[in-house]
Short mmCIF file of C-alpha atoms in Angstrom, two decimals:
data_model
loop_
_atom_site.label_atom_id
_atom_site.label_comp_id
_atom_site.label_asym_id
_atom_site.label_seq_id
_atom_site.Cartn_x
_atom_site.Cartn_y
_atom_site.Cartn_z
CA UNK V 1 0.81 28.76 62.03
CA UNK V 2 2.35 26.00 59.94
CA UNK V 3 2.93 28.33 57.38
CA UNK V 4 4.28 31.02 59.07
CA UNK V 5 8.14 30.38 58.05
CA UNK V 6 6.68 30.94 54.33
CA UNK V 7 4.77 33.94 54.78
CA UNK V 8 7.33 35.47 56.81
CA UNK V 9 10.24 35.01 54.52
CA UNK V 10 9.78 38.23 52.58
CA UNK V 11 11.12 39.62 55.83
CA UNK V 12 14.10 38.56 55.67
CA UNK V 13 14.89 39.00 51.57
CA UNK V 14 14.17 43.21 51.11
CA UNK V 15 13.73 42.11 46.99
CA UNK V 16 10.86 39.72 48.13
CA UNK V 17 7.46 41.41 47.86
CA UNK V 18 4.16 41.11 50.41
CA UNK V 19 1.93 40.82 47.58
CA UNK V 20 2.12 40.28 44.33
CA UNK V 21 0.11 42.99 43.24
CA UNK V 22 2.70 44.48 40.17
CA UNK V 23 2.51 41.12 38.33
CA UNK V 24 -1.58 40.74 39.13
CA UNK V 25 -1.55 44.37 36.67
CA UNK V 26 0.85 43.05 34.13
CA UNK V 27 -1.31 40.04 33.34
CA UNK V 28 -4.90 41.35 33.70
CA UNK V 29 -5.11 42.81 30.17
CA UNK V 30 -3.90 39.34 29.34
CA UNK V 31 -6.85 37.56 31.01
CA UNK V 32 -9.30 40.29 29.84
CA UNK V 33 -8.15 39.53 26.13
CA UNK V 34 -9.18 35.26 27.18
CA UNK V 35 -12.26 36.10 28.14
CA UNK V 36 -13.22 38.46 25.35
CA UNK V 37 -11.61 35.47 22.60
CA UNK V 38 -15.00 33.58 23.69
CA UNK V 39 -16.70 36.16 21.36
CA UNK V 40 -14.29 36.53 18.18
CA UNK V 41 -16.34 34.87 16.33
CA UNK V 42 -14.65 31.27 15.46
CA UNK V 43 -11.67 29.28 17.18
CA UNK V 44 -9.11 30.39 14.34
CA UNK V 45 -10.29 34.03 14.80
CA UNK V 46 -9.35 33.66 18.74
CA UNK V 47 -6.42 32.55 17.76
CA UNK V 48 -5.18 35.15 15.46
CA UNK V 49 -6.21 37.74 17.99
CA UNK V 50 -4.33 36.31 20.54
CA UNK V 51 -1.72 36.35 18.56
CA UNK V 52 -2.01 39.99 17.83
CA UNK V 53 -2.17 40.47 21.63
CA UNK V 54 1.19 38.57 22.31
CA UNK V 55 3.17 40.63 19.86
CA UNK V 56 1.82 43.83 20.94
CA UNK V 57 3.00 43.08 24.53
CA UNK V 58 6.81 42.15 23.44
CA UNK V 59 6.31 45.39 21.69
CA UNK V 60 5.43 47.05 25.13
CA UNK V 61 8.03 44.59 26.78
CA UNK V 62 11.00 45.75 24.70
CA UNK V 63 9.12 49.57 24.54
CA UNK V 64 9.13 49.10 20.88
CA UNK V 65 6.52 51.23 18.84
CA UNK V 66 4.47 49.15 18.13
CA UNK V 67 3.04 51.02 14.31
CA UNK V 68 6.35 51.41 13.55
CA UNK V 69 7.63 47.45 14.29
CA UNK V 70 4.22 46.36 12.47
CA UNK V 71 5.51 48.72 9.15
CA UNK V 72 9.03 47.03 9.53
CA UNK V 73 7.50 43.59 9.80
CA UNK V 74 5.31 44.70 6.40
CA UNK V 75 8.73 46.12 4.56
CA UNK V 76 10.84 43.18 5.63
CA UNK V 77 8.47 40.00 5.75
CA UNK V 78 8.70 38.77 1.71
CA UNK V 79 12.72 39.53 1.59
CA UNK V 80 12.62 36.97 5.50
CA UNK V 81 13.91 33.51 5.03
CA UNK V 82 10.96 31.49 6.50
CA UNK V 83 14.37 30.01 8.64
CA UNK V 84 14.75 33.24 9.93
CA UNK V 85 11.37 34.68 10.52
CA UNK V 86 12.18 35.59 14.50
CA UNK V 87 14.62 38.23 12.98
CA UNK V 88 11.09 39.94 12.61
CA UNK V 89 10.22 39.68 16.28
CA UNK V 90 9.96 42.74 18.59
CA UNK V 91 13.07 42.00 20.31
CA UNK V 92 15.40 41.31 17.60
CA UNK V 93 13.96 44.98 15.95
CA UNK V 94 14.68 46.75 18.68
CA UNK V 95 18.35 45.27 18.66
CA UNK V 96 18.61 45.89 14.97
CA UNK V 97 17.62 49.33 15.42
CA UNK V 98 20.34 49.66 18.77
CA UNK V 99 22.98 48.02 16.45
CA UNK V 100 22.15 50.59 12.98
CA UNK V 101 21.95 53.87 15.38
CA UNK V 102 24.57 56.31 14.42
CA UNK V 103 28.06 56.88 16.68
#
């Protein structure tokens, strides 16, 4: 009962959920991926696969493809200014892309 002002207030805000359900299935692959880096083989191994995993979900973030960012990032990556490497990020291909489509 000393609570109850809390767990009542997505009563009274309609863009306040009862659960948080939505963002429990958005991160689950992400905790499935930790527990399955405790079998990659070696700490730097973990690493690069979590790495792999965080890129493919700004791909699914920004609803990027994510074969044909990876073939982008392979064309573009020796011609990138080590500077400007996050020109090579998911987001900034999809916006390239947006800004290059025809009128």
């Amino acid at each position: 009962m000393t609570r109850w002002e809390q767990l009542s207030n997505y009563l009274m805000d309609g863009m306040l959920e009862i659960d948080n359900n939505k963002i429990e299935n958005v991160i689950r692959p992400v905790a499935l991926g930790r527990k399955n880096y405790l079998f990659a083989g070696s700490h730097e191994a973990a690493q690069r696969a979590a790495m792999s995993y965080s890129f493919f979900a700004m791909c699914k973030k920004e609803e990027v493809n994510p074969q044909q960012w990876l073939k982008y990032v392979f064309d573009q990556i020796m011609d990138t200014n080590i500077q400007k490497i996050q020109q090579l990020l998911p987001k900034n291909y999809k916006l390239s892309l947006i800004k290059n489509q025809p009128k």
